Amino acid sequence: MSTLLDPGMHTLQIGTNGQRPETPSPPNSPGMHESCNIAPLTPSQSPRNEARTQCPTSFSVVVAIDFGTTSSGYAFSFSSAPEAVHMMRKWEGGDPGVANQKTPTSLLLTPEGAFHSFGYTARDYYHDLDPEEAQDWLYFEKFKMKIHSTSDLTMKTELEAVNGKKVQALEVFAHALRFFKQHAVQELKDQCPSLQERNAIRWVITVPAIWKQPAKQFMREAAYKAGLVSPANPEQLLIALEPEAASIYCRKLRLNQLIDLSCKHLANGLSPELSIDSSFRQGDRYIVADCGGGTVDLTVHQIEQPQGTLKELYKASGGPYGAVGVDLAFETLLGQIFGEDFIATFKAKRPAAWVDLTIAFEARKRAATPSRATPLNISLPFSFIDFYRKHRGQNVETALKRSSVNFVKWSSQGMLRMSSEAMNDLFQPTISQIIKHIDDLMKKPEVKGIKFLFLVGGFAESAMLQHAIQSSFGSLCRVIIPQDVGLTILKGAVLFGLDPTIVRVRRSPLTYGVGVLNKFVEGKHPKEKLLVKEGKNWCTDIFEKFVSVDQSVALGEVVQRSYCPARVGQQKIIINIYCCATDDVVYITDPGVRKCGTISLELDELDEVSSPKSRRREIRASMQFGDTEIKVAAMDVRTSKTVRAAIDFLSN
């Protein structure tokens, strides 16, 4: 490689095969490693703002899929009448006490692994199978959490069915998304027979805001596999962040569509026809706490007047503190009473009856209130009672009498009788985590002056959670719940699909950058980083930041770097991206820094006439960090031709 850079500029560390790259030689040195394909020409330090004007949507309909841990559903809106958000048709089946606008996130595959059914249909069919036969069928529920909890998520990550057999996670998610696609398209065609399905629909899929880039990309890959959109038209699919979608919906609400837990008279002298953002003043700040089945997701927004766009004030935070935590506490309680080994055996041998038991508990969980004095009865399936007697040689009543668990008794009607104290204990650990998280967030200097706390998501329907949050934060801000709290995210996701520019400023969840060479400075750089070439001293492994953690990034803002191929005729450039949760990172070898993805640039061959060898080639890459997904585009500077560029977080 001949002279690429002035000696004072950076040389980038690259690997051609995704492996940890060797340290590139400095410019002007004769012995270049093959692994150094490129070097930056213009290390621009600050993001440049290329204001993005909102184009009129080219899609005639937006369909949003809220893919939840415990329940899922879809909604849609025609761009000709964006104010009307249509909820999906009511589902068959359903549970007592549960408004079934959504369906359980339950998938059933045949013993051969083919799709059988989804939702209530899957759950009921599985439940009706003969116990021996059920052991061969592949039943999945609450599987969304695995994508968040897997630290090394790839296209080959597997999920375990209730019977212990494994299937590729991508297959499972694609089956579920395909089911929603078929349902939604059928409903749309019934309403609008002339609809051209292929290009007329913009799809939106919701994910927790705390999900990292690999999980978001995984959802996109599953949507491609399910046939929602083609990878050739990535802009036809948007990934929406759940609390952000809820925020978009909440600011549109009328005052009569809200329940104010502060018990103040909500109208405050305002007409109930005014939407909530007419009672927002310029610069008002609010938190949206999205409490779902699997995760709790917190986002902090400020309304920007007069255009009404939203600005994120602090990076999304939260954790796995959803309603599933209460279910796990119940399972632990059963283990204490009947023995953990017995519960594990029962789940494996009688999977359908176990599902039955969880449904019975779910109904009681929803009925739990902090003021309730009477006990809650949970019916144990007959097969549980029978299985216990055969396995242990005693009946369940004896087990309850012998157990050290207080507040749980056996009722004469053949039910587990849980006192309100016992139910309280099941909720407490999960609710405490949520309270602590909101409290920590409210103490951040960036989050001062919060006016509203919106509580949304399925778990927000729980009177136990509502009471705990109102008690903890009611004196600091107004705690507000939309009336259709379980559908808030779904409706907001449709609004986001109609206008993705509504959230104008986001905060970067991590620090992102690349490894470069810099001039070695005695006393500043450690000796082990010294690389001597051609009599010049270079420092290797320097972390050059694209964007810092919690940095404000506006929509349309780009970070640009220019790269130069190392060899004439080179057809592919691969750049390793590193990330870190802190801002004080100096080297790509620092603790907490990890390689999180790659950017690949595919170069067309240039004809010899237009490209004399004396002229070097410059590829300008532009990265966007202000969207819900990190995006990259690239251009050959001399020809102004677009270069195929892709960013991949699943290849590690």
XYZ file of C-alpha atoms in Angstrom:
652
model
C 0.000 0.000 0.000
C 1.491 3.312 -0.989
C 0.979 6.542 0.925
C -2.555 6.443 2.303
C -2.475 9.012 5.042
C -0.450 11.747 6.578
C 1.525 10.202 9.437
C -0.557 12.181 11.929
C -3.796 10.533 10.832
C -5.205 7.236 12.030
C -4.789 3.877 10.383
C -7.677 1.529 10.993
C -7.359 -2.013 12.316
C -9.320 -4.410 10.161
C -9.761 -8.143 9.813
C -10.741 -9.671 6.477
C -12.343 -12.717 7.997
C -13.979 -11.368 11.126
C -11.079 -12.595 13.268
C -9.157 -10.256 15.546
C -7.085 -8.339 12.985
C -3.348 -8.032 13.058
C -2.074 -4.537 13.737
C -1.763 -2.701 10.434
C 1.527 -1.096 9.555
C 1.686 2.647 9.479
C 1.415 4.397 6.136
C 4.539 4.573 3.945
C 5.832 1.256 5.257
C 6.741 -1.368 2.675
C 5.642 -4.490 4.558
C 1.832 -4.215 4.758
C -0.044 -7.108 6.371
C -2.735 -8.656 4.196
C -5.177 -8.143 7.066
C -5.062 -4.376 6.772
C -7.494 -3.740 3.965
C -8.309 -0.131 4.584
C -7.425 3.056 6.342
C -9.561 6.084 7.154
C -8.888 9.270 5.244
C -11.122 11.699 7.093
C -11.690 10.858 10.753
C -14.553 13.287 11.378
C -14.927 13.604 15.138
C -18.501 14.784 15.463
C -21.665 13.473 13.829
C -22.817 15.565 10.920
C -26.442 16.444 10.718
C -28.088 15.640 7.429
C -31.624 16.737 8.204
C -34.078 14.126 7.014
C -37.289 15.518 5.648
C -40.293 13.345 6.268
C -41.301 11.768 2.991
C -44.963 11.012 2.460
C -45.368 7.295 3.165
C -45.404 5.155 0.040
C -47.269 2.375 1.851
C -51.032 2.229 1.800
C -51.278 0.416 5.143
C -49.142 -0.033 8.278
C -49.391 -3.307 10.225
C -47.748 -3.478 13.660
C -47.074 -6.765 15.441
C -46.620 -6.588 19.208
C -44.641 -9.756 19.853
C -44.885 -10.111 23.630
C -43.425 -12.573 26.126
C -46.824 -13.772 27.321
C -49.259 -12.420 24.708
C -49.091 -11.040 21.183
C -51.278 -9.338 18.624
C -51.437 -6.966 15.687
C -53.123 -3.704 14.713
C -53.220 -1.703 11.483
C -54.064 1.640 9.970
C -54.567 2.842 6.399
C -52.350 5.803 5.514
C -55.406 7.467 3.952
C -57.050 7.551 7.421
C -54.141 7.487 9.908
C -56.266 8.521 12.919
C -58.159 5.214 12.838
C -56.088 2.393 14.353
C -57.867 -0.939 13.886
C -57.320 -3.744 16.374
C -57.168 -7.278 15.029
C -60.254 -9.449 15.063
C -61.125 -11.140 18.314
C -59.447 -14.496 18.733
C -61.148 -17.814 19.234
C -60.740 -19.224 22.711
C -59.694 -17.052 25.591
C -59.520 -17.239 29.356
C -61.979 -16.043 31.974
C -61.150 -12.525 33.146
C -58.784 -11.835 30.230
C -59.782 -9.445 27.459
C -58.622 -11.431 24.447
C -57.660 -8.690 22.027
C -54.322 -10.466 22.110
C -53.518 -14.151 22.023
C -50.992 -16.110 24.139
C -47.478 -16.235 22.651
C -47.718 -20.025 22.417
C -46.535 -22.038 19.415
C -47.227 -25.705 18.681
C -45.177 -27.702 16.162
C -45.920 -31.289 15.169
C -43.538 -34.070 16.281
C -41.876 -33.645 12.841
C -41.298 -29.936 13.512
C -43.928 -28.544 11.129
C -46.166 -25.601 12.104
C -49.456 -26.697 13.688
C -50.998 -23.703 15.470
C -50.402 -20.545 17.477
C -52.093 -18.780 20.400
C -55.193 -20.102 22.158
C -55.612 -22.768 19.461
C -52.091 -24.097 20.074
C -52.523 -24.069 23.832
C -55.933 -25.779 23.797
C -54.925 -28.427 21.249
C -51.775 -29.228 23.214
C -53.767 -29.433 26.419
C -56.198 -31.949 24.865
C -53.475 -34.317 23.630
C -53.030 -37.663 25.359
C -50.212 -37.209 27.956
C -47.984 -39.821 26.285
C -48.567 -38.349 22.823
C -47.994 -34.772 24.102
C -44.401 -35.680 24.950
C -43.568 -35.855 21.215
C -45.121 -32.505 20.284
C -43.063 -29.297 20.355
C -44.781 -26.632 22.444
C -43.147 -23.238 23.073
C -44.268 -20.457 25.395
C -42.596 -17.363 26.913
C -39.689 -17.915 24.517
C -39.071 -14.254 23.697
C -36.994 -13.793 26.883
C -34.322 -16.178 25.560
C -33.321 -13.639 22.892
C -32.619 -11.020 25.564
C -30.826 -13.366 27.964
C -28.542 -15.079 25.401
C -25.199 -13.286 25.499
C -23.868 -14.813 22.267
C -26.987 -14.716 20.092
C -26.476 -16.034 16.540
C -28.626 -17.312 13.674
C -28.071 -20.815 15.096
C -29.213 -20.158 18.707
C -31.681 -22.847 19.838
C -34.833 -22.806 21.968
C -36.059 -25.654 24.129
C -39.656 -26.838 23.786
C -41.619 -27.864 26.895
C -40.669 -31.518 26.203
C -36.949 -30.644 26.239
C -36.351 -30.973 22.477
C -34.500 -28.128 20.744
C -35.357 -26.130 17.625
C -33.493 -23.202 16.059
C -34.817 -19.970 17.583
C -34.990 -18.319 14.158
C -37.434 -21.050 13.019
C -39.640 -20.580 16.089
C -39.837 -16.783 15.704
C -40.400 -17.063 11.933
C -43.322 -19.475 12.481
C -44.954 -16.996 14.872
C -44.431 -13.975 12.601
C -45.693 -15.915 9.558
C -48.868 -16.753 11.499
C -49.497 -13.040 12.185
C -48.681 -12.103 8.608
C -51.244 -14.567 7.220
C -53.927 -13.415 9.684
C -53.312 -9.720 9.069
C -53.144 -10.000 5.268
C -56.383 -12.009 5.215
C -58.149 -9.406 7.353
C -56.829 -6.554 5.174
C -57.920 -8.299 1.965
C -61.394 -8.827 3.405
C -61.590 -5.061 3.991
C -59.764 -3.988 0.849
C -59.796 -6.718 -1.857
C -57.650 -4.684 -4.274
C -54.732 -4.423 -1.808
C -51.380 -5.320 -3.377
C -49.835 -7.250 -0.494
C -46.262 -7.217 -1.799
C -45.338 -3.533 -1.588
C -48.393 -1.877 -0.052
C -47.791 -2.920 3.574
C -45.240 -1.423 5.915
C -44.612 -3.843 8.772
C -43.610 -2.790 12.285
C -42.358 -5.258 14.924
C -41.997 -4.171 18.555
C -39.014 -5.091 20.739
C -37.954 -3.989 24.254
C -35.813 -0.819 24.221
C -33.207 -2.575 26.374
C -32.603 -5.206 23.671
C -29.137 -4.932 22.170
C -28.402 -4.664 18.443
C -27.989 -8.461 17.876
C -31.506 -9.123 19.240
C -33.020 -6.408 17.027
C -31.219 -7.802 13.991
C -32.397 -11.312 14.956
C -36.025 -10.103 14.874
C -35.428 -8.576 11.428
C -33.891 -11.841 10.136
C -36.883 -13.801 11.490
C -39.220 -11.405 9.639
C -37.282 -11.990 6.398
C -37.514 -15.751 6.942
C -41.253 -15.456 7.624
C -41.728 -13.601 4.333
C -43.028 -10.329 5.820
C -40.645 -8.385 3.594
C -37.719 -9.127 1.315
C -34.149 -8.358 2.448
C -33.960 -6.316 -0.769
C -36.509 -3.857 0.741
C -35.346 -3.455 4.359
C -37.133 -0.089 4.758
C -40.483 -1.895 4.425
C -39.916 -3.249 7.963
C -39.409 -1.034 11.008
C -38.252 -2.199 14.422
C -40.141 -0.161 17.050
C -39.042 0.126 20.685
C -41.897 -0.810 23.009
C -41.802 2.070 25.547
C -41.190 4.514 22.697
C -44.322 3.261 20.895
C -46.263 3.607 24.155
C -44.947 7.153 24.552
C -46.082 8.112 21.031
C -49.562 6.824 21.852
C -49.772 8.329 25.360
C -49.065 11.869 24.174
C -52.029 11.599 21.786
C -54.526 10.502 24.438
C -57.577 12.460 25.456
C -57.889 13.190 29.154
C -60.994 10.993 29.412
C -58.943 8.016 28.195
C -56.681 8.059 31.242
C -56.863 6.768 34.780
C -54.973 9.039 37.164
C -53.802 6.948 40.118
C -53.111 10.145 42.006
C -56.921 10.334 42.355
C -56.875 14.018 41.526
C -59.713 15.275 39.412
C -58.087 14.616 36.059
C -59.642 17.334 33.930
C -58.064 20.116 36.062
C -60.481 22.535 34.511
C -59.506 21.407 31.006
C -62.040 20.131 28.524
C -61.954 16.304 28.433
C -61.685 16.548 24.654
C -58.177 18.017 24.938
C -55.489 15.454 24.355
C -52.879 14.954 27.055
C -50.267 16.861 25.074
C -52.420 19.956 25.246
C -51.876 19.816 28.998
C -48.156 19.255 28.346
C -46.275 22.509 28.289
C -43.221 23.054 26.144
C -40.341 21.063 27.572
C -42.491 18.858 29.853
C -40.747 15.616 30.751
C -42.289 12.231 31.445
C -41.298 8.603 32.020
C -42.959 5.656 30.311
C -42.636 2.448 32.336
C -43.483 -0.456 30.043
C -44.171 -3.369 32.376
C -44.644 -6.467 30.245
C -44.558 -10.205 30.724
C -40.803 -10.576 30.390
C -39.169 -7.182 30.793
C -39.643 -3.774 32.329
C -38.480 -1.036 30.007
C -38.118 2.614 31.022
C -37.821 5.541 28.661
C -37.695 9.283 29.434
C -39.092 11.727 26.880
C -39.500 15.454 26.519
C -42.094 16.916 24.169
C -40.667 19.453 21.752
C -43.112 22.166 20.786
C -44.461 23.340 18.409
C -43.862 20.327 16.190
C -44.693 17.822 18.971
C -41.684 15.592 18.277
C -40.113 13.598 21.113
C -36.617 13.835 22.527
C -35.099 11.036 24.631
C -33.448 12.437 27.780
C -31.683 9.336 29.090
C -30.731 6.026 27.515
C -33.337 3.238 27.766
C -33.013 1.179 30.920
C -34.794 -1.723 32.582
C -34.349 -5.441 32.993
C -36.009 -8.859 33.208
C -38.524 -7.828 35.876
C -41.750 -8.659 34.050
C -44.817 -10.538 35.280
C -43.092 -13.865 34.516
C -41.114 -13.259 37.731
C -44.334 -13.833 39.700
C -44.942 -17.110 37.805
C -41.409 -18.275 38.624
C -41.964 -17.400 42.290
C -45.121 -19.584 42.223
C -43.143 -22.443 40.664
C -40.513 -22.077 43.430
C -43.311 -22.170 46.028
C -44.669 -25.430 44.550
C -41.114 -26.820 44.689
C -40.906 -25.966 48.392
C -44.193 -27.759 49.085
C -43.989 -30.804 46.794
C -40.240 -31.032 46.107
C -38.303 -29.454 43.242
C -37.507 -32.884 41.772
C -41.220 -33.767 41.663
C -42.154 -30.481 39.928
C -39.379 -31.041 37.336
C -40.610 -34.610 36.695
C -44.251 -33.506 36.488
C -43.385 -30.779 33.933
C -41.478 -33.290 31.787
C -44.005 -36.164 32.017
C -47.281 -34.200 32.070
C -46.422 -31.013 30.103
C -50.030 -30.264 29.112
C -51.260 -30.532 32.718
C -48.451 -28.194 33.765
C -49.714 -25.633 31.225
C -53.183 -26.106 32.769
C -51.823 -25.293 36.198
C -50.082 -22.137 34.948
C -53.357 -20.960 33.361
C -55.171 -21.486 36.681
C -52.492 -19.467 38.473
C -52.612 -16.688 35.848
C -56.325 -16.110 36.534
C -55.671 -15.831 40.300
C -52.631 -13.606 39.730
C -54.822 -11.144 37.817
C -57.377 -11.165 40.646
C -54.774 -10.316 43.314
C -55.174 -6.886 44.930
C -53.254 -5.371 47.854
C -56.437 -4.795 49.864
C -57.851 -8.308 49.439
C -58.466 -10.087 52.737
C -59.974 -13.377 51.516
C -57.752 -16.234 50.276
C -57.354 -17.108 46.575
C -58.117 -20.668 45.479
C -56.039 -22.315 42.744
C -57.367 -25.556 41.315
C -54.740 -28.276 40.919
C -55.313 -30.455 37.821
C -56.498 -33.975 38.662
C -53.408 -35.388 36.934
C -51.200 -33.396 39.352
C -52.960 -34.897 42.406
C -52.886 -38.393 40.866
C -49.250 -38.115 39.706
C -48.152 -36.962 43.162
C -49.880 -39.859 44.898
C -48.276 -42.401 42.534
C -44.819 -40.817 42.812
C -44.682 -40.023 46.497
C -47.075 -42.594 47.937
C -48.988 -39.870 49.804
C -51.585 -37.288 48.878
C -51.099 -33.570 48.301
C -52.962 -32.671 51.488
C -50.312 -34.489 53.546
C -47.559 -32.678 51.639
C -49.131 -29.303 52.500
C -49.481 -30.197 56.173
C -45.836 -31.322 56.353
C -44.377 -28.403 54.411
C -42.842 -25.414 56.158
C -44.653 -23.011 53.810
C -46.988 -20.684 55.666
C -50.226 -19.199 54.347
C -50.872 -22.027 51.824
C -53.486 -24.632 52.811
C -55.573 -27.367 51.182
C -59.244 -26.524 50.794
C -62.032 -29.083 51.099
C -62.969 -28.367 47.445
C -59.638 -29.837 46.344
C -57.804 -26.574 45.763
C -54.657 -24.814 46.910
C -55.824 -22.016 49.184
C -53.375 -19.095 49.174
C -53.753 -16.348 51.731
C -53.358 -12.748 50.535
C -49.986 -12.674 52.381
C -48.740 -15.658 50.343
C -49.830 -13.987 47.093
C -48.167 -10.750 48.211
C -44.914 -12.607 48.799
C -44.950 -13.922 45.218
C -45.239 -10.390 43.800
C -42.814 -8.695 46.155
C -39.372 -9.518 44.656
C -40.428 -8.504 41.125
C -42.232 -5.330 42.213
C -39.280 -4.312 44.423
C -36.953 -4.562 41.411
C -39.268 -2.340 39.335
C -39.580 0.283 42.101
C -35.802 0.322 42.603
C -35.225 0.763 38.882
C -37.641 3.683 38.528
C -36.212 5.234 41.702
C -32.617 4.961 40.384
C -33.706 6.536 37.107
C -35.482 9.459 38.793
C -32.311 10.286 40.751
C -30.304 10.877 37.550
C -29.593 14.596 36.979
C -30.848 14.333 33.360
C -34.236 13.118 34.591
C -35.073 15.971 36.982
C -38.481 17.622 36.782
C -40.619 14.653 35.693
C -44.293 15.613 35.433
C -45.948 12.291 34.499
C -45.183 8.609 34.951
C -47.132 6.547 32.401
C -47.620 2.920 33.362
C -48.209 0.670 30.318
C -47.911 -2.987 29.259
C -49.724 -6.140 30.374
C -48.276 -6.202 33.909
C -49.466 -2.594 34.399
C -53.008 -4.017 34.631
C -52.030 -5.554 37.977
C -53.574 -3.761 40.970
C -50.578 -4.921 43.048
C -48.110 -3.124 40.777
C -50.320 -0.032 40.380
C -50.625 0.369 44.151
C -46.874 -0.085 44.739
C -45.907 2.490 42.092
C -48.496 5.041 43.232
C -47.316 4.649 46.851
C -43.665 5.114 45.883
C -43.891 7.899 43.292
C -47.325 9.528 43.615
C -45.857 12.401 45.641
C -43.189 13.106 42.977
C -45.280 13.065 39.774
C -48.677 12.075 38.416
C -48.918 8.315 37.884
C -51.176 7.721 34.883
C -52.499 4.581 33.178
C -54.163 4.567 29.743
C -57.527 2.770 29.853
C -56.533 0.181 27.235
C -53.194 -0.295 28.944
C -52.428 -3.702 27.392
C -52.867 -2.351 23.845
C -50.953 0.918 24.251
C -47.744 -0.386 22.655
C -49.593 -1.944 19.728
C -51.453 1.270 18.892
C -48.309 3.383 19.337
C -46.350 1.061 17.046
C -48.895 1.730 14.268
C -48.480 5.508 14.768
C -44.697 5.053 14.633
C -45.034 3.144 11.331
C -47.075 6.019 9.886
C -44.430 8.576 10.936
C -41.033 7.154 12.043
C -39.596 10.696 12.405
C -41.748 11.403 15.480
C -38.856 10.560 17.845
C -36.295 13.160 16.786
C -33.503 12.591 19.321
C -32.426 9.332 20.937
C -29.608 8.430 23.340
C -26.969 5.901 22.364
C -27.202 2.860 24.678
C -23.467 2.058 24.297
C -20.173 3.549 23.096
C -19.374 2.318 19.571
C -16.115 2.612 17.649
C -13.241 0.949 15.788
C -9.578 0.196 16.465
C -6.972 2.515 14.915
C -3.229 3.296 14.967
C -2.052 6.667 16.294
C 1.340 8.302 16.797
C 3.002 6.846 19.894
C 3.423 9.411 22.685
C 6.029 8.612 25.355
C 4.556 8.691 28.853
C 0.983 8.636 27.516
C 0.816 5.268 25.735
C 1.858 1.961 27.361
C 5.021 0.295 26.046
C 3.208 -2.925 25.055
C 1.174 -0.909 22.515
C 4.303 0.352 20.729
C 4.750 -0.650 17.083
C 7.895 0.525 15.266
C 7.822 0.678 11.474
C 10.248 2.475 9.189
C 11.730 4.225 12.220
C 8.314 5.674 13.221
C 6.599 4.867 16.528
C 2.924 3.909 16.449
C 0.426 3.064 19.193
C -1.862 0.133 18.326
C -5.399 -0.769 19.508
C -6.627 2.824 20.014
C -10.439 2.877 20.365
C -11.732 5.553 18.001
C -15.306 6.429 18.971
C -18.142 6.800 16.517
C -20.604 7.660 19.285
C -20.469 7.667 23.117
C -22.819 6.023 25.606
C -25.835 8.221 26.443
C -24.818 10.733 23.741
C -27.785 12.524 22.132
C -28.092 11.502 18.502
C -30.630 13.207 16.246
C -32.510 11.350 13.548
C -30.656 11.627 10.254
C -27.374 12.512 11.945
C -24.505 10.598 10.362
C -20.990 9.712 11.438
C -18.760 9.582 8.367
C -15.430 7.847 7.825
C -13.528 7.379 4.582
C -11.647 4.178 3.830
C -9.157 3.193 1.177
C -8.716 -0.387 -0.091
C -5.267 -1.814 0.685
C -4.909 -3.601 -2.653
C -5.836 -2.796 -6.222
C -8.762 -5.003 -7.233
C -9.808 -5.688 -3.649
C -13.520 -6.557 -3.606
C -14.468 -6.673 0.070
C -13.633 -4.580 3.114
C -14.534 -5.800 6.600
C -14.371 -3.452 9.577
C -14.691 -4.749 13.149
C -16.963 -2.667 15.398
C -16.311 -2.577 19.143
C -18.669 -1.468 21.894
C -18.502 -0.662 25.580
C -20.960 0.380 28.302
C -18.741 3.244 29.515
C -17.362 6.397 27.946
C -13.828 6.346 29.377
C -12.523 3.631 27.050
C -9.074 4.209 25.475
C -8.074 0.897 23.856
C -10.052 -1.895 22.197
C -8.308 -4.248 24.671
C -9.713 -2.422 27.752
C -11.933 -4.414 30.155
C -15.588 -4.270 29.096
C -14.799 -3.634 25.423
C -15.959 -6.356 23.070
C -16.171 -6.876 19.355
C -19.901 -6.608 18.717
C -20.222 -6.607 14.939
C -18.779 -5.964 11.522
C -19.341 -3.539 8.673
C -18.770 -5.085 5.257
C -18.328 -3.036 2.099
C -18.586 -4.827 -1.265
C -16.628 -3.098 -4.028
C -17.291 -3.359 -7.750
C -14.233 -3.820 -9.915
C -13.209 -0.565 -11.578
C -12.237 -0.638 -15.240
C -8.578 0.225 -15.889
C -9.367 3.213 -18.128
C -11.401 5.128 -15.554
C -9.152 4.058 -12.715
C -5.439 4.665 -13.245
C -3.438 2.890 -10.536
C -1.846 6.125 -9.477
C -5.212 7.341 -8.210
C -6.352 5.810 -4.983
C -9.908 4.809 -4.299
C -11.872 6.358 -1.446
C -14.971 4.727 0.038
C -17.036 6.969 2.304
C -19.122 5.122 4.904
C -21.969 6.902 6.724
C -23.352 5.418 9.926
C -26.645 6.430 11.562
C -27.028 5.936 15.305
C -30.227 7.974 15.779
C -32.650 5.292 14.587
C -34.016 2.247 16.422
C -31.386 0.186 14.544
C -27.825 1.188 13.594
C -27.623 1.685 9.834
C -24.738 2.033 7.387
C -24.508 3.307 3.818
C -21.436 3.810 1.640
C -20.383 5.555 -1.552
C -17.409 5.432 -3.913
C -16.328 9.093 -3.734
C -14.860 9.372 -7.217
C -17.717 7.723 -9.131
C -20.486 8.734 -6.640
C -21.771 5.176 -6.987
C -23.417 3.494 -4.022
C -21.310 0.747 -2.468
C -23.146 -2.254 -0.997
C -22.725 -1.878 2.754
C -24.038 -4.095 5.534
C -23.733 -4.056 9.296
C -23.896 -7.402 11.089
C -24.241 -8.020 14.836
C -25.022 -11.748 14.647
C -21.809 -13.101 13.151
C -19.676 -13.173 16.311
